Short mmCIF file of C-alpha atoms in Angstrom, two decimals:
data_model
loop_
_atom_site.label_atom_id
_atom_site.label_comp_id
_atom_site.label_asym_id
_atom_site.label_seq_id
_atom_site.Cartn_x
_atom_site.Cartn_y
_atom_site.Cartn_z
CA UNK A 30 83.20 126.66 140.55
CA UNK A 31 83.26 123.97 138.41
CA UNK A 32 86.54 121.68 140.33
CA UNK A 33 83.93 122.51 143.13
CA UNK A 34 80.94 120.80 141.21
CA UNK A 35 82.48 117.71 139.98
CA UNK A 36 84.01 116.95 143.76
CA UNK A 37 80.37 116.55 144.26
CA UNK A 38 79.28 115.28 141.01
CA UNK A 39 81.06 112.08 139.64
CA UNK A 40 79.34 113.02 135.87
CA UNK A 41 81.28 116.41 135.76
CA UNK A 42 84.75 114.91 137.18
CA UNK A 43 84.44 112.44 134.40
CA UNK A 44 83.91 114.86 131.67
CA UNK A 45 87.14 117.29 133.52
CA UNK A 46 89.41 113.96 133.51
CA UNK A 47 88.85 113.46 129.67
CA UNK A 48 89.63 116.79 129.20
CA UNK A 49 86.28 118.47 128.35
CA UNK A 50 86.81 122.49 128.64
CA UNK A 51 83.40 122.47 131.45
CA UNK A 52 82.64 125.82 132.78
CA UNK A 53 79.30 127.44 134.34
CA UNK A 54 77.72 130.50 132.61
CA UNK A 55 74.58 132.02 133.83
CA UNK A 56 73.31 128.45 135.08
CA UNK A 57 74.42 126.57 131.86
CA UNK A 58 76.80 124.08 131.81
CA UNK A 59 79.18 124.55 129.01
CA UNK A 60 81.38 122.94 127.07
CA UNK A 61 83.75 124.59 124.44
CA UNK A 62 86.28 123.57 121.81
CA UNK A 63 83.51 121.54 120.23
CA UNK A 64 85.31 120.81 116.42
CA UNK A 65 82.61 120.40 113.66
CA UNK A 66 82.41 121.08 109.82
CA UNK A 67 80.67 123.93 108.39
CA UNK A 68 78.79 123.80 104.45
CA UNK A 69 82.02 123.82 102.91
CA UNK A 70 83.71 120.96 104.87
CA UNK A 71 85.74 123.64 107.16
CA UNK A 72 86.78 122.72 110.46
CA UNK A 73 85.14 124.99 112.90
CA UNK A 74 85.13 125.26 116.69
CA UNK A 75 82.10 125.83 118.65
CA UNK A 76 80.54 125.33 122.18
CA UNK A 77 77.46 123.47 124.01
CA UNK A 78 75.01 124.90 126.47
CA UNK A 79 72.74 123.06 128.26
CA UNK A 80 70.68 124.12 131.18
CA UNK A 81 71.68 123.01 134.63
CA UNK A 82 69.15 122.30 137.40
CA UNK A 83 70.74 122.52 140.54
CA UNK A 84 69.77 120.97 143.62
CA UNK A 85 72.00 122.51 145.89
CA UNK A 86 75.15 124.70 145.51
CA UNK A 87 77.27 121.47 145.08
CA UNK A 88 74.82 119.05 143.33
CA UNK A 89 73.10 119.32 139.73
CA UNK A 90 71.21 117.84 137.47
CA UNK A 91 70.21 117.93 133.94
CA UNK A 92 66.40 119.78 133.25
CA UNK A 93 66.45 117.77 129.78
CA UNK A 94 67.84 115.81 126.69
CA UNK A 95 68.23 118.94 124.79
CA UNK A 96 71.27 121.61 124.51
CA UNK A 97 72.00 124.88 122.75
CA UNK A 98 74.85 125.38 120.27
CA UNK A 99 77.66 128.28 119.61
CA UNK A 100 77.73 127.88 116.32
CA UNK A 101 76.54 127.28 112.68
CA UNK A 102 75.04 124.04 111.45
CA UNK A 103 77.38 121.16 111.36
CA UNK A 104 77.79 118.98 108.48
CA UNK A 105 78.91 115.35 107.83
CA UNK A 106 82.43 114.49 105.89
CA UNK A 107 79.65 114.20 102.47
CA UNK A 108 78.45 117.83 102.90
CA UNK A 109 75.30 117.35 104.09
CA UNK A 110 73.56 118.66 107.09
CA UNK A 111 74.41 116.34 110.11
CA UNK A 112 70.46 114.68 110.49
CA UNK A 113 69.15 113.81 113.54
CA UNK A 114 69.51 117.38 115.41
CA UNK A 115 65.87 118.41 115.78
CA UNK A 116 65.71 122.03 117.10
CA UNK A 117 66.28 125.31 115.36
CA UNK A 118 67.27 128.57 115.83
CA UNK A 119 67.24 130.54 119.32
CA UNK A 120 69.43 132.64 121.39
CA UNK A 121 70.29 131.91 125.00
CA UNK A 122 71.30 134.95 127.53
CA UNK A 123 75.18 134.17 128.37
CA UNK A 124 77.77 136.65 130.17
CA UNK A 125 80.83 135.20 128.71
CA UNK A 126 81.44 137.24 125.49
CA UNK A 127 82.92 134.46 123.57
CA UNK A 128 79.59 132.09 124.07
CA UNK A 129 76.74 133.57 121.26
CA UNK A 130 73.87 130.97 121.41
CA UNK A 131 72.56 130.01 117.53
CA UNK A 132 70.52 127.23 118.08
CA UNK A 133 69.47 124.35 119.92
CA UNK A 134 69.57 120.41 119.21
CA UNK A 135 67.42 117.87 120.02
CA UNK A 136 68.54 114.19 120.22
CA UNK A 137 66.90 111.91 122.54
CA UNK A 138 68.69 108.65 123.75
CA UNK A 139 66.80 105.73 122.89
CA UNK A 140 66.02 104.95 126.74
CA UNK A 141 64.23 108.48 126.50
CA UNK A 142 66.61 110.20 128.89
CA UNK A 143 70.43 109.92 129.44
CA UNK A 144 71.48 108.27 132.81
CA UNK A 145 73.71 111.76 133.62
CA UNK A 146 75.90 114.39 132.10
CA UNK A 147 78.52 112.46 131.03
CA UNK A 148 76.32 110.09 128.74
CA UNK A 149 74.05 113.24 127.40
CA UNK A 150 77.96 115.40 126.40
CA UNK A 151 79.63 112.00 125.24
CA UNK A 152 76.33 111.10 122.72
CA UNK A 153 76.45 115.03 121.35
CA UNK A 154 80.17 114.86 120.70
CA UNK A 155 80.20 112.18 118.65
CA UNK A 156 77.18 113.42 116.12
CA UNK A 157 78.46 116.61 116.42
CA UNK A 158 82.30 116.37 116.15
CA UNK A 159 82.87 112.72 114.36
CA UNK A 160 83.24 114.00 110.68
CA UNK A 161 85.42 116.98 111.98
CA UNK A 162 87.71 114.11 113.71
CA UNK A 163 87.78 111.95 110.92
CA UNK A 164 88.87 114.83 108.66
CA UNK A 165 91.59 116.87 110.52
CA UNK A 166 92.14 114.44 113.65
CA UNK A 167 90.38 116.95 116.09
CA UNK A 168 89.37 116.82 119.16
CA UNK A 169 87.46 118.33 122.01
CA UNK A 170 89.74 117.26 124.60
CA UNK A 171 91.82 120.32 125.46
CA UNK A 172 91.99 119.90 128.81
CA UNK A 173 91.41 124.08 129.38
CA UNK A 174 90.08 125.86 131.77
CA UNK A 175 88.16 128.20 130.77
CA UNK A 176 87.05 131.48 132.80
CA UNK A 177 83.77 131.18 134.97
CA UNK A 178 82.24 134.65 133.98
CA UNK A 179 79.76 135.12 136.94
CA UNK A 180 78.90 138.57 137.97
CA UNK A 181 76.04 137.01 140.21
CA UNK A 182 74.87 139.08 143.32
CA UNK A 183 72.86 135.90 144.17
CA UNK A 184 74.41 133.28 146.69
CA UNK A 185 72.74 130.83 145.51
CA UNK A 186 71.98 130.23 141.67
CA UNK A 187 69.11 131.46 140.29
CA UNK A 188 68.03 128.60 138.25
CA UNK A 189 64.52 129.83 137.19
CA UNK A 190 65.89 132.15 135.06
CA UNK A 191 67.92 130.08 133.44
CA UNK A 192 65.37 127.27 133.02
CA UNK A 193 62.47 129.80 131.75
CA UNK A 194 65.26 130.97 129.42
CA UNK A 195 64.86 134.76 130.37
CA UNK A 196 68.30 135.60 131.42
CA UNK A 197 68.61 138.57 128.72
CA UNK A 198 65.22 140.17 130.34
CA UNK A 199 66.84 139.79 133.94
CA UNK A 200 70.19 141.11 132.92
CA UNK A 201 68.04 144.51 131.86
CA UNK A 202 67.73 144.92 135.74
CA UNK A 203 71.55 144.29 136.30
CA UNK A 204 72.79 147.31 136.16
CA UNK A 205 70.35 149.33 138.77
CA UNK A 206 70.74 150.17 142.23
CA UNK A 207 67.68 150.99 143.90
CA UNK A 208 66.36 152.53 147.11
CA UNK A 209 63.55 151.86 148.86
CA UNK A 210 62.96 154.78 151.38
CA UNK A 211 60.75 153.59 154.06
CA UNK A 212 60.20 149.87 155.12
CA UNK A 213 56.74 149.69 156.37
CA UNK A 214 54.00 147.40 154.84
CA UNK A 215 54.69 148.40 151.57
CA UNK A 216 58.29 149.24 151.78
CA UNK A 217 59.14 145.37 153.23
CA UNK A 218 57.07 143.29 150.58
CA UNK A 219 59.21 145.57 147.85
CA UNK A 220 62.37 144.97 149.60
CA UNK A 221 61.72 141.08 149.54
CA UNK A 222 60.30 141.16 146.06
CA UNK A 223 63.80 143.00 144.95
CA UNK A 224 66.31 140.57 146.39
CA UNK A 225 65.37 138.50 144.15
CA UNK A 226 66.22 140.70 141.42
CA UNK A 227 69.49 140.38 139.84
CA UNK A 228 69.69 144.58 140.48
CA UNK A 229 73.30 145.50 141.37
CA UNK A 230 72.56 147.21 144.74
CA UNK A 231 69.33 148.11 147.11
CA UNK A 232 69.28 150.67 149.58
CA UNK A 233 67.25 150.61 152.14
CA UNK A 234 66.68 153.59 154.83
CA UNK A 235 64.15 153.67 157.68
CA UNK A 236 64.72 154.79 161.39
CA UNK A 237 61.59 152.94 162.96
CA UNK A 238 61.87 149.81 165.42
CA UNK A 239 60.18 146.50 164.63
CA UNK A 240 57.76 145.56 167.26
CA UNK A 241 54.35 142.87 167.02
CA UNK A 242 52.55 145.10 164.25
CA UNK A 243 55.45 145.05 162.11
CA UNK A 244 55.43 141.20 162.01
CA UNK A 245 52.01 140.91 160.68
CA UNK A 246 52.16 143.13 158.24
CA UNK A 247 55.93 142.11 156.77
CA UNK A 248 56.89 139.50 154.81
CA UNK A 249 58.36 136.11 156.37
CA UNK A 250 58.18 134.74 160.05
CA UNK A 251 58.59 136.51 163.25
CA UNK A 252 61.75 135.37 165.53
CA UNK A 253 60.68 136.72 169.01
CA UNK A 254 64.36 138.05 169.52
CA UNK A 255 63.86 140.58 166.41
CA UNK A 256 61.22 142.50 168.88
CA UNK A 257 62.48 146.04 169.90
CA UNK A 258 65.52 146.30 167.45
CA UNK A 259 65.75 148.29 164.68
CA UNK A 260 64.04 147.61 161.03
CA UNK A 261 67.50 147.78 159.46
CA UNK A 262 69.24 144.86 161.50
CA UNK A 263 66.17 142.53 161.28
CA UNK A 264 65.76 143.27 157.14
CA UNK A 265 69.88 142.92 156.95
CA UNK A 266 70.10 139.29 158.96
CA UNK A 267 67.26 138.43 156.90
CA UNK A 268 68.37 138.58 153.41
CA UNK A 269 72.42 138.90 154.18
CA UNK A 270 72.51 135.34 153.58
CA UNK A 271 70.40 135.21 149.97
CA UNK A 272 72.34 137.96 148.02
CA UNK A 273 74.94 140.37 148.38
CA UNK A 274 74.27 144.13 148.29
CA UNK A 275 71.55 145.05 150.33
CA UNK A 276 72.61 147.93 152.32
CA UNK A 277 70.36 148.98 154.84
CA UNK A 278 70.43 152.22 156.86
CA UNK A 279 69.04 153.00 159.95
CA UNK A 280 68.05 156.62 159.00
CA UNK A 281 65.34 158.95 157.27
CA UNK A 282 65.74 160.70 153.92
CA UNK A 283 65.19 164.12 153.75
CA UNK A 284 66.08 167.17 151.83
CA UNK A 285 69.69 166.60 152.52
CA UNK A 286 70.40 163.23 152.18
CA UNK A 287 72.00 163.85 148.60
CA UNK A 288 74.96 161.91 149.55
CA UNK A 289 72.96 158.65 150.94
CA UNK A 290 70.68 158.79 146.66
CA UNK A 291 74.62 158.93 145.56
CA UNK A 292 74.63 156.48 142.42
CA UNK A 293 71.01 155.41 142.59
CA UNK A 294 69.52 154.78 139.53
CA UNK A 295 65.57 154.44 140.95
CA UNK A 296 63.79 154.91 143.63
CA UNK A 297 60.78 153.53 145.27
CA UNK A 298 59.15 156.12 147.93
CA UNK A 299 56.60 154.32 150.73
CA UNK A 300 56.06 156.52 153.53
CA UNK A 301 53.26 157.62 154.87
CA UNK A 302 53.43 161.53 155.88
CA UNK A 303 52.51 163.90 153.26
CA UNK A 304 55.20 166.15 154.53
CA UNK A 305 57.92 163.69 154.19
CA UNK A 306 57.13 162.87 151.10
CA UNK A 307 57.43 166.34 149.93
CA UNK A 308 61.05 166.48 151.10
CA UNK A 309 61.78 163.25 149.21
CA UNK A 310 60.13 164.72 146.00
CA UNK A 311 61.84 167.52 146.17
CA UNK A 312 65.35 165.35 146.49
CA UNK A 313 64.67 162.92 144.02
CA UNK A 314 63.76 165.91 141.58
CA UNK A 315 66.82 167.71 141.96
CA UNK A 316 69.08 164.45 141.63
CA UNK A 317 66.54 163.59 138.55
CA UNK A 318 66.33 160.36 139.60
CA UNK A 319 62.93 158.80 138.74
CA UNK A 320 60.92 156.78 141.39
CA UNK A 321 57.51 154.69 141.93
CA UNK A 322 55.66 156.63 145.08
CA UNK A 323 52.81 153.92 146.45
CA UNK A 324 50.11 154.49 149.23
CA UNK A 325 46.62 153.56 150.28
CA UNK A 326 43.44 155.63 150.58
CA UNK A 327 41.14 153.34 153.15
CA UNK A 328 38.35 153.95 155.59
CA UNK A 329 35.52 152.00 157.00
CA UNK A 330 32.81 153.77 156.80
CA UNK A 331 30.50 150.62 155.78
CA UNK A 332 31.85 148.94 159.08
CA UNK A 333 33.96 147.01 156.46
CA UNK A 334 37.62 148.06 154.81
CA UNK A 335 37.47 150.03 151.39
CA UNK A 336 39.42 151.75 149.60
CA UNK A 337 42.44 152.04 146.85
CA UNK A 338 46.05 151.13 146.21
CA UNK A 339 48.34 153.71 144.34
CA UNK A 340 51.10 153.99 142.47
CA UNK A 341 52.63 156.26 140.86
CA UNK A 342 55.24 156.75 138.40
CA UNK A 343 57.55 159.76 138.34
CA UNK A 344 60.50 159.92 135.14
CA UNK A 345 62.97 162.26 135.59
CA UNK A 346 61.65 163.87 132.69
CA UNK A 347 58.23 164.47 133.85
CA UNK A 348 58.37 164.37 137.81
CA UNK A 349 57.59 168.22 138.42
CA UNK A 350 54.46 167.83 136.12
CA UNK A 351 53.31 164.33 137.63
CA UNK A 352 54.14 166.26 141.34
CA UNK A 353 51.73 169.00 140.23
CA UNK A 354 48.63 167.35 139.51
CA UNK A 355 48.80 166.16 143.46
CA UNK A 356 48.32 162.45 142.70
CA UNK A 357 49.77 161.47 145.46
CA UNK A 358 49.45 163.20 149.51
CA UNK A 359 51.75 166.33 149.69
CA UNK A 360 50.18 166.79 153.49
CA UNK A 361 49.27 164.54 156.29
CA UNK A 362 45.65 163.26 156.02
CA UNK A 363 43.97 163.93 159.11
CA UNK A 364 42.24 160.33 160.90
CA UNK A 365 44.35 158.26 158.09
CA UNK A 366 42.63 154.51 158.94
CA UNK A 367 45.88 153.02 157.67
CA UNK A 368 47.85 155.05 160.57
CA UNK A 369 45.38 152.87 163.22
CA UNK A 370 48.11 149.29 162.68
CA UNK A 371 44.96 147.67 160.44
CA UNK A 372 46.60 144.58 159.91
CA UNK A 373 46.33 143.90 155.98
CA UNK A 374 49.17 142.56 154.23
CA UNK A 375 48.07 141.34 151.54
CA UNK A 376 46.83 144.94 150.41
CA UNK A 377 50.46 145.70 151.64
CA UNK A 378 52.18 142.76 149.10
CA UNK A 379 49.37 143.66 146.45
CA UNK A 380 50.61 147.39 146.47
CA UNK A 381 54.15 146.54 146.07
CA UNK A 382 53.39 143.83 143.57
CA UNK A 383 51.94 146.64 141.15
CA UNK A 384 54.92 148.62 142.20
CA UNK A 385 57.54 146.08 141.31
CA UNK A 386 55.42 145.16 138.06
CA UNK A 387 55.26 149.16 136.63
CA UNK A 388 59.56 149.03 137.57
CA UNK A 389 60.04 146.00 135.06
CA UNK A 390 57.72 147.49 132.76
CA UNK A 391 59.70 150.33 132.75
CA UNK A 392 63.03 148.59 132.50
CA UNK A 393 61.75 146.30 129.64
CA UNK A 394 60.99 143.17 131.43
CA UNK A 395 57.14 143.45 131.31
CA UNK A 396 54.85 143.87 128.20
CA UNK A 397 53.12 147.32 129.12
CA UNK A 398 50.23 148.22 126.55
CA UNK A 399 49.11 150.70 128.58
CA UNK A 400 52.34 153.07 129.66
CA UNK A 401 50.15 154.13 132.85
CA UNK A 402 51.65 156.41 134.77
CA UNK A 403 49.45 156.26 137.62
CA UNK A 404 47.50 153.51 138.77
CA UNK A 405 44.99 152.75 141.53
CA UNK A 406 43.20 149.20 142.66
CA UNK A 407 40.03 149.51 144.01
CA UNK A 408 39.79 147.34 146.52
CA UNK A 409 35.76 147.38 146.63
CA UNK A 410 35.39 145.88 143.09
CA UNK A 411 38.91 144.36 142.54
CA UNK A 412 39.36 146.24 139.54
CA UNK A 413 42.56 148.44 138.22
CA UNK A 414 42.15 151.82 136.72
CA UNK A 415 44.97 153.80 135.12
CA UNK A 416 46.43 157.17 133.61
CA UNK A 417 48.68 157.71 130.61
CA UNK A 418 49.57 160.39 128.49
#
């Protein structure tokens, strides 16, 4: 990755030709075999990070004069702190097991910003490293390549997270692989609010063709040749080009699809037949995975659209239990208004916006003061209510 940045980056090259170690990380640019001096004049080796904002896949730019440091506090050759470093402690989310963030440094250019990467490593070096290469002659310059340790499923870098510095709440997702079982209203806002999710996998499964209703009630625009083919191929040539692993399956889960839930690690359930959703309980039970059921309870009564938005939270622990109290449909509702094509997505994208929300509460990403269970948004009064306990 990195011979492919500095073709396309005369900074980087500059920094490879003097023999800077240069490697990417989680969207940082580093730089290892840094020497410095520890308290007791010790020569020590350690590494800088510094946040890359990339405006392409072949072009980047620095977000700011600042960088992060593997290491202790360096010293000067008289065994006092090296001044000039403003900063302090903080951690940074890396994947290479070597790189362990300690701080960060601050040390603007007089100008106010350095003209690129090469000035902004060169200007760090030299506070950094010059009483460790007056004392034992060493150097940064090691000319090694060092391993790119990207596990991304994204293909193209996911620089948010690395500017908003929340890489080791994403990586808390990295290890799922979730299905969404039914792609709907509901079930297509989740699926494009998860591929962009560092998750591992997402399964997908519906057996329904997309036709006109579909398109105003989906995420993203309509191409005119996606009318009259299946769900499956028009969600797969959509996101096939943003991230790898999104398998999507032109079928229904029932009571025997054990081997299609095979590794899945949680679930989100949005169809709407009470009947079929029984049969999916009843799987997701048995494999204990846990799962987020959503629906919609509307009608018109007033001439206008009321209603609430649900979802629901079943842990393997306590599915059965949740399942009993009939929180969600376990039959088909007779004169359903959302079975009459209403068009409202946004109600869709709200409902799997609360749905994607209780998942990263769950998974440690989101604060969650209230551990609700089950939630519902009434649409009348734009208000949430919730259960715990």
């Amino acid at each position: 990755m990195i011979v492919s940045l500095a073709e396309n980056n005369e900074d980087i090259e500059r920094l490879l030709k003097k023999g800077y170690a240069l490697s990417i990380d989680n969207n940082h640019l580093v730089v290892r075999d840094i020497p410095y001096l520890d308290n007791n004049g010790n020569l020590q080796i350690g590494a800088i990070v510094s946040i890359v904002n990339f405006i392409n896949q072949n072009k980047m730019s620095m977000k700011d004069h600042q960088i992060f440091f593997c290491g202790s506090a360096p010293y000067e050759l008289n065994g006092k702190q090296i001044r000039n470093l403003g900063g302090g402690a903080t951690s940074v989310h890396l994947t290479s097991k070597d790189l362990v963030v300690q701080r960060s440094f601050s040390n603007k250019p007089p100008s106010g910003k350095f003209k690129d990467w090469f000035e902004k490593i060169e200007n760090y070096v030299t506070i950094i490293s010059g009483p460790a290469m007056d004392k034992f002659d060493a150097n940064p310059y090691t000319f090694r390549v060092a391993d790119e340790n990207s596990k991304s499923v994204f293909k193209f870098r996911d620089t948010l997270t690395s500017r908003s510095e929340i890489g080791e709440l994403s990586a808390k997702l990295e290890e799922d692989t979730i299905v969404i079982i039914g792609l709907g209203g509901t079930g297509s806002y989740l699926l494009d609010f998860l591929v962009k999710t560092p998750v591992k996998e997402i399964k997908a499964f519906d057996g329904d063709w997309y036709h006109v209703h579909n398109a105003f009630r989906s995420p993203g625009k309509l191409n005119e040749e996606e009318l009259g083919k299946r769900k499956t191929e028009v969600y797969k040539n959509r996101y096939q080009n943003f991230r790898s692993n999104v398998n999507i399956y032109p079928n229904y889960i029932t009571c025997d699809s054990e081997d299609d839930l095979t590794g899945v690690t949680f679930a989100f359930v949005c169809v709407d037949s009470g009947d079929s959703r029984v049969e999916i309980f009843d799987l997701l039970v048995k494999m204990k995975i846990p799962f987020i059921d959503v629906g919609m309870g509307l009608d018109k009564d007033t001439g206008l659209i009321s209603g609430t938005l649900r979802t629901t939270y079943f842990s393997a622990e306590s599915a059965q239990s949740i399942i009993d109290k009939r929180l969600a449909p376990l039959s088909d509702i007779p004169d359903d208004v959302y079975k009459s094509n209403i068009q409202i997505s946004e109600l869709n994208a709200l409902n799997a916006c609360l749905a994607v929300i209780k998942y990263k509460q769950i998974r440690g990403f989101y604060l969650d003061e209230n551990s609700y269970f089950h939630m519902l948004f009434n649409v009348d009064g734009v208000n949430l209510v919730g259960e715990n306990g």
